Amino acid sequence: MKRVILASAALFVGAGTAQAATCEDGFVKTGNPVTGLRFVATTTVPNMSMASAVGQINGIVAAKGYAILAAEPASGAMLIEPPATGKSRPFPIEVAADGAGNVRMEAKLRAGMGVPEAGAKAEMCGILNQLKGGKVGETLAAQGLGATSAAGAPIRMSVLRFSQDITGQADKNHAVVQKRYEGRQFTLYGPIAYVGPLGDSYRVEWGLVANVLTDIVPGRASAGYSVNCVLAPGQSVYALQLKPDKHVELTGTFDQLQYGRSTVWLKDCRPTKK
C-alpha cells in the first residue's frame, strides 16, 4: 500500500512539472472588432527583475522596429506600438513586469481593427519567449535598454492622408505622435504650395487639396496640419526649379510636430528616384 501511495505522489509531481504552462497555453483573446479586441500574453522567468525584463524587451522590440513610447525599468512598465506600415492605425501594447519574474503584455486594438489571433499569439509570445533570467538576462538588458528602434523602409502615402493621420492622432494625444514617428522615414507626394529658403537649405510645403471623397473616409480626420519638408544638402539646383502646384514626391525623416502651429516637419528630404 505504501508503495502505491509513493508511486501516485511521484506521478502527480512529475505531471505538474511537465505540464508547466507556456505563453502560448495562457494566451487570451477578449473583445471583438466592433468594440475593440484585446490580446494578453504572459510568461514567468525565474530570477528576472523588473528592470531586466524591461531592458530585454526594449532591445527585442527595437530590433523589430517597434515604436517605444515609454520604458520605465524601475517600475517594470513599458508602452510600445508595432511598426507603422501606412495601411493600419497604430495601437498600444502595455507591458508590466513584477519582481517575481512575471511579465504581462496586453495589446489594445482600436474599434474596427482586426488582427488574426494566431498572428498576435506568435508575435507576442515570440517576444516573451526570448526573455532570460539571471546574469544572462542582466547582460541582455544592459545592451537592450540603450537600443533605438530600427527606422525600417519609408512609408509611402499622399501628403493629404499623412496630414489627416497626424491631425487625428494629435487631437487625441499630441505627445504620442512625436514618440511614435521620430526617426521614421516617409515618402510623401502631392502638389507644392510654397518653396523658400530656410537657413542654408530650402523648405517645401505641400498643398493639402481635399475633395468630397477624401473628406468622407470613415474614421479619418480632416487635414489640419501643414507638412513641410526641409531639403537635404546639395538639393539647391532641384529646389530652385520647383514652383507652386507642381506635384513632387519626396522622402524625408520625421523631425518634429509643432502642435501650437499645427505643422509637421520632415528633414533631409530628397526627391524620390523614378
CSV table of C-alpha atoms in Angstrom, one decimal:
chain,number,residue,atom,x,y,z
A,1,MET,CA,0.0,0.0,0.0
A,2,LYS,CA,2.8,2.4,0.9
A,3,ARG,CA,4.5,1.7,-2.5
A,4,VAL,CA,1.2,2.6,-4.3
A,5,ILE,CA,0.9,5.9,-2.4
A,6,LEU,CA,4.5,6.9,-3.2
A,7,ALA,CA,4.1,6.0,-6.8
A,8,SER,CA,1.0,8.0,-7.1
A,9,ALA,CA,2.7,11.0,-5.4
A,10,ALA,CA,5.6,10.8,-7.8
A,11,LEU,CA,3.3,10.8,-10.8
A,12,PHE,CA,1.4,13.8,-9.5
A,13,VAL,CA,4.6,15.8,-9.0
A,14,GLY,CA,6.0,14.8,-12.4
A,15,ALA,CA,2.8,15.8,-14.2
A,16,GLY,CA,2.9,19.2,-12.5
A,17,THR,CA,6.4,20.0,-13.7
A,18,ALA,CA,6.0,18.5,-17.2
A,19,GLN,CA,2.7,20.4,-17.8
A,20,ALA,CA,4.0,23.9,-16.8
A,21,ALA,CA,2.0,26.5,-18.7
A,22,THR,CA,3.7,28.2,-21.7
A,23,CYS,CA,3.0,31.7,-23.1
A,24,GLU,CA,1.0,30.0,-25.9
A,25,ASP,CA,-1.0,28.0,-23.4
A,26,GLY,CA,-2.0,31.0,-21.4
A,27,PHE,CA,-2.7,33.4,-24.4
A,28,VAL,CA,-6.1,35.1,-24.1
A,29,LYS,CA,-8.3,36.9,-26.6
A,30,THR,CA,-11.2,39.1,-25.5
A,31,GLY,CA,-13.5,41.7,-27.1
A,32,ASN,CA,-14.4,41.9,-30.7
A,33,PRO,CA,-13.5,44.0,-33.8
A,34,VAL,CA,-16.6,46.3,-33.2
A,35,THR,CA,-15.7,47.4,-29.7
A,36,GLY,CA,-12.0,46.6,-29.8
A,37,LEU,CA,-10.0,43.4,-29.5
A,38,ARG,CA,-7.7,42.7,-26.6
A,39,PHE,CA,-4.8,40.1,-26.6
A,40,VAL,CA,-3.0,39.2,-23.4
A,41,ALA,CA,0.3,37.2,-23.3
A,42,THR,CA,2.1,36.2,-20.1
A,43,THR,CA,5.2,34.4,-19.0
A,44,THR,CA,7.3,33.8,-15.9
A,45,VAL,CA,11.1,33.8,-16.0
A,46,PRO,CA,12.9,32.7,-12.8
A,47,ASN,CA,15.5,35.1,-11.4
A,48,MET,CA,14.5,38.0,-13.6
A,49,SER,CA,14.0,41.5,-12.1
A,50,MET,CA,11.6,44.2,-13.4
A,51,ALA,CA,14.5,46.2,-14.8
A,52,SER,CA,15.9,43.2,-16.6
A,53,ALA,CA,12.6,42.4,-18.2
A,54,VAL,CA,12.1,46.0,-19.5
A,55,GLY,CA,15.7,46.2,-20.8
A,56,GLN,CA,15.5,42.9,-22.6
A,57,ILE,CA,12.1,43.7,-24.2
A,58,ASN,CA,13.4,47.1,-25.2
A,59,GLY,CA,16.2,45.5,-27.2
A,60,ILE,CA,13.9,42.9,-28.7
A,61,VAL,CA,11.2,45.2,-30.0
A,62,ALA,CA,13.7,47.9,-31.1
A,63,ALA,CA,15.3,45.4,-33.4
A,64,LYS,CA,11.8,44.7,-34.8
A,65,GLY,CA,11.1,48.3,-35.5
A,66,TYR,CA,8.5,48.9,-32.7
A,67,ALA,CA,7.9,52.4,-31.5
A,68,ILE,CA,8.9,52.6,-27.9
A,69,LEU,CA,6.7,55.3,-26.3
A,70,ALA,CA,7.8,54.7,-22.7
A,71,ALA,CA,10.2,52.4,-20.9
A,72,GLU,CA,10.5,52.6,-17.1
A,73,PRO,CA,12.8,49.9,-15.8
A,74,ALA,CA,12.4,50.8,-12.1
A,75,SER,CA,8.7,50.2,-12.2
A,76,GLY,CA,8.7,47.4,-14.8
A,77,ALA,CA,6.4,49.3,-17.2
A,78,MET,CA,6.6,49.9,-20.9
A,79,LEU,CA,4.3,51.2,-23.7
A,80,ILE,CA,5.1,50.1,-27.2
A,81,GLU,CA,3.5,50.0,-30.6
A,82,PRO,CA,4.0,47.7,-33.6
A,83,PRO,CA,5.9,49.4,-36.5
A,84,ALA,CA,3.7,51.6,-38.7
A,85,THR,CA,3.0,50.3,-42.2
A,86,GLY,CA,0.9,53.1,-43.6
A,87,LYS,CA,-2.0,50.6,-44.1
A,88,SER,CA,-3.1,50.3,-40.4
A,89,ARG,CA,-3.6,52.5,-37.5
A,90,PRO,CA,-1.2,52.3,-34.6
A,91,PHE,CA,-2.3,50.5,-31.4
A,92,PRO,CA,-0.7,50.3,-27.9
A,93,ILE,CA,0.8,47.3,-26.2
A,94,GLU,CA,1.3,47.7,-22.5
A,95,VAL,CA,4.0,45.7,-20.7
A,96,ALA,CA,4.0,45.1,-17.0
A,97,ALA,CA,6.7,43.1,-15.1
A,98,ASP,CA,7.0,42.4,-11.4
A,99,GLY,CA,9.8,41.3,-9.0
A,100,ALA,CA,8.9,37.6,-9.3
A,101,GLY,CA,9.7,37.3,-12.9
A,102,ASN,CA,6.1,37.6,-14.2
A,103,VAL,CA,5.6,39.6,-17.4
A,104,ARG,CA,2.3,40.6,-18.9
A,105,MET,CA,1.7,42.1,-22.4
A,106,GLU,CA,-1.7,43.4,-23.4
A,107,ALA,CA,-2.4,44.6,-26.9
A,108,LYS,CA,-5.3,47.0,-27.1
A,109,LEU,CA,-6.7,47.3,-30.6
A,110,ARG,CA,-8.9,50.2,-31.6
A,111,ALA,CA,-12.5,49.6,-32.6
A,112,GLY,CA,-12.8,48.4,-36.2
A,113,MET,CA,-9.3,46.9,-36.3
A,114,GLY,CA,-8.9,43.1,-36.9
A,115,VAL,CA,-5.8,41.1,-36.3
A,116,PRO,CA,-5.7,37.2,-36.6
A,117,GLU,CA,-5.4,35.6,-33.2
A,118,ALA,CA,-2.7,33.2,-34.4
A,119,GLY,CA,-0.6,36.0,-35.6
A,120,ALA,CA,-1.0,38.0,-32.4
A,121,LYS,CA,-0.1,35.0,-30.3
A,122,ALA,CA,3.0,34.2,-32.4
A,123,GLU,CA,4.2,37.8,-32.3
A,124,MET,CA,3.7,38.5,-28.6
A,125,CYS,CA,4.8,35.1,-27.3
A,126,GLY,CA,7.7,35.3,-29.7
A,127,ILE,CA,8.9,38.3,-27.8
A,128,LEU,CA,8.3,37.0,-24.3
A,129,ASN,CA,9.9,33.6,-25.1
A,130,GLN,CA,13.2,35.3,-25.7
A,131,LEU,CA,13.5,36.6,-22.1
A,132,LYS,CA,16.3,35.2,-19.9
A,133,GLY,CA,16.8,35.2,-16.2
A,134,GLY,CA,20.0,35.6,-14.0
A,135,LYS,CA,23.2,37.1,-15.3
A,136,VAL,CA,22.5,36.3,-18.9
A,137,GLY,CA,19.3,38.3,-18.7
A,138,GLU,CA,21.0,41.2,-16.9
A,139,THR,CA,23.6,41.4,-19.7
A,140,LEU,CA,21.0,41.3,-22.4
A,141,ALA,CA,19.0,44.0,-20.5
A,142,ALA,CA,22.0,46.3,-20.3
A,143,GLN,CA,22.5,46.0,-24.0
A,144,GLY,CA,18.8,46.3,-24.9
A,145,LEU,CA,17.9,49.3,-22.8
A,146,GLY,CA,20.0,51.6,-24.9
A,147,ALA,CA,18.7,50.3,-28.2
A,148,THR,CA,16.7,52.5,-30.5
A,149,SER,CA,14.1,51.4,-33.0
A,150,ALA,CA,15.1,50.5,-36.5
A,151,ALA,CA,13.7,53.0,-38.9
A,152,GLY,CA,12.6,50.5,-41.5
A,153,ALA,CA,11.6,51.2,-45.1
A,154,PRO,CA,10.0,54.6,-45.9
A,155,ILE,CA,6.2,54.6,-45.6
A,156,ARG,CA,4.7,56.0,-48.9
A,157,MET,CA,1.4,57.9,-48.9
A,158,SER,CA,-0.2,61.1,-50.2
A,159,VAL,CA,0.6,64.2,-48.2
A,160,LEU,CA,-3.1,64.7,-47.7
A,161,ARG,CA,-3.5,61.3,-46.0
A,162,PHE,CA,-0.4,61.9,-43.9
A,163,SER,CA,-1.8,65.2,-42.6
A,164,GLN,CA,-5.2,63.5,-41.9
A,165,ASP,CA,-3.5,60.8,-39.9
A,166,ILE,CA,-1.3,63.2,-37.9
A,167,THR,CA,-4.3,65.5,-37.3
A,168,GLY,CA,-6.5,62.7,-35.9
A,169,GLN,CA,-3.7,61.3,-33.7
A,170,ALA,CA,-2.6,64.8,-32.4
A,171,ASP,CA,-6.2,65.6,-31.5
A,172,LYS,CA,-6.2,62.5,-29.2
A,173,ASN,CA,-2.7,62.9,-27.7
A,174,HIS,CA,-0.1,65.1,-29.5
A,175,ALA,CA,2.7,64.0,-27.2
A,176,VAL,CA,2.4,60.4,-28.5
A,177,VAL,CA,2.8,61.5,-32.1
A,178,GLN,CA,6.4,62.7,-31.7
A,179,LYS,CA,7.4,59.5,-29.9
A,180,ARG,CA,5.5,57.4,-32.5
A,181,TYR,CA,7.2,58.8,-35.6
A,182,GLU,CA,10.5,60.3,-34.6
A,183,GLY,CA,13.3,59.0,-36.8
A,184,ARG,CA,10.8,57.3,-39.2
A,185,GLN,CA,11.1,57.9,-42.9
A,186,PHE,CA,8.2,58.8,-45.1
A,187,THR,CA,7.8,59.2,-48.9
A,188,LEU,CA,5.1,61.8,-49.5
A,189,TYR,CA,3.6,63.1,-52.7
A,190,GLY,CA,1.3,66.0,-53.6
A,191,PRO,CA,1.2,69.5,-55.0
A,192,ILE,CA,3.5,72.2,-53.9
A,193,ALA,CA,2.1,75.2,-52.0
A,194,TYR,CA,5.4,77.0,-51.3
A,195,VAL,CA,9.1,76.8,-51.8
A,196,GLY,CA,11.5,79.1,-49.9
A,197,PRO,CA,14.9,79.3,-48.2
A,198,LEU,CA,15.4,78.1,-44.7
A,199,GLY,CA,18.8,78.7,-43.2
A,200,ASP,CA,21.3,77.0,-45.5
A,201,SER,CA,18.7,74.9,-47.2
A,202,TYR,CA,15.2,75.2,-48.7
A,203,ARG,CA,11.8,74.0,-47.5
A,204,VAL,CA,8.9,72.6,-49.5
A,205,GLU,CA,5.4,73.0,-48.1
A,206,TRP,CA,2.8,70.9,-49.8
A,207,GLY,CA,-0.7,72.0,-50.6
A,208,LEU,CA,-3.5,69.9,-48.9
A,209,VAL,CA,-6.0,69.6,-51.7
A,210,ALA,CA,-9.1,67.8,-50.4
A,211,ASN,CA,-12.4,66.9,-52.1
A,212,VAL,CA,-15.7,65.3,-51.1
A,213,LEU,CA,-14.3,61.8,-51.4
A,214,THR,CA,-11.2,62.4,-49.3
A,215,ASP,CA,-13.2,64.1,-46.6
A,216,ILE,CA,-15.8,61.4,-46.0
A,217,VAL,CA,-13.5,58.5,-45.3
A,218,PRO,CA,-14.9,56.9,-42.1
A,219,GLY,CA,-12.7,57.4,-39.1
A,220,ARG,CA,-10.2,59.8,-40.8
A,221,ALA,CA,-9.9,63.4,-39.6
A,222,SER,CA,-9.8,66.4,-41.9
A,223,ALA,CA,-6.3,67.5,-42.8
A,224,GLY,CA,-5.4,70.2,-40.2
A,225,TYR,CA,-1.6,70.1,-40.1
A,226,SER,CA,0.6,71.6,-42.8
A,227,VAL,CA,3.5,69.5,-43.9
A,228,ASN,CA,7.0,70.9,-44.5
A,229,CYS,CA,10.0,69.1,-45.9
A,230,VAL,CA,13.5,70.6,-45.4
A,231,LEU,CA,15.7,69.6,-48.3
A,232,ALA,CA,18.9,67.8,-47.6
A,233,PRO,CA,22.3,69.5,-48.5
A,234,GLY,CA,23.1,69.5,-52.2
A,235,GLN,CA,19.5,70.0,-53.3
A,236,SER,CA,19.6,73.7,-54.2
A,237,VAL,CA,19.5,73.1,-58.0
A,238,TYR,CA,16.5,71.0,-57.6
A,239,ALA,CA,14.8,73.5,-55.2
A,240,LEU,CA,15.2,76.5,-57.5
A,241,GLN,CA,13.4,74.7,-60.3
A,242,LEU,CA,10.3,74.0,-58.3
A,243,LYS,CA,7.1,76.1,-58.5
A,244,PRO,CA,3.6,76.1,-56.8
A,245,ASP,CA,1.1,73.4,-57.9
A,246,LYS,CA,3.8,71.2,-59.3
A,247,HIS,CA,3.4,67.6,-58.0
A,248,VAL,CA,6.5,66.3,-56.2
A,249,GLU,CA,7.4,63.1,-54.3
A,250,LEU,CA,10.0,63.5,-51.5
A,251,THR,CA,11.5,61.1,-49.0
A,252,GLY,CA,12.4,62.5,-45.6
A,253,THR,CA,12.7,61.8,-41.9
A,254,PHE,CA,10.1,62.8,-39.4
A,255,ASP,CA,11.7,65.6,-37.4
A,256,GLN,CA,9.1,67.4,-35.2
A,257,LEU,CA,5.5,68.2,-34.6
A,258,GLN,CA,4.7,71.8,-33.7
A,259,TYR,CA,1.3,71.4,-32.0
A,260,GLY,CA,0.7,75.1,-31.4
A,261,ARG,CA,1.3,75.9,-35.1
A,262,SER,CA,-0.3,72.8,-36.5
A,263,THR,CA,2.8,72.0,-38.5
A,264,VAL,CA,4.8,68.8,-39.2
A,265,TRP,CA,8.4,69.0,-40.2
A,266,LEU,CA,10.5,66.4,-42.1
A,267,LYS,CA,14.2,66.7,-42.6
A,268,ASP,CA,16.9,65.5,-45.0
A,269,CYS,CA,14.3,65.4,-47.8
A,270,ARG,CA,15.3,64.2,-51.3
A,271,PRO,CA,13.3,63.7,-54.5
A,272,THR,CA,12.2,60.1,-55.0
A,273,LYS,CA,14.0,58.5,-57.9
A,274,LYS,CA,11.7,57.1,-60.6
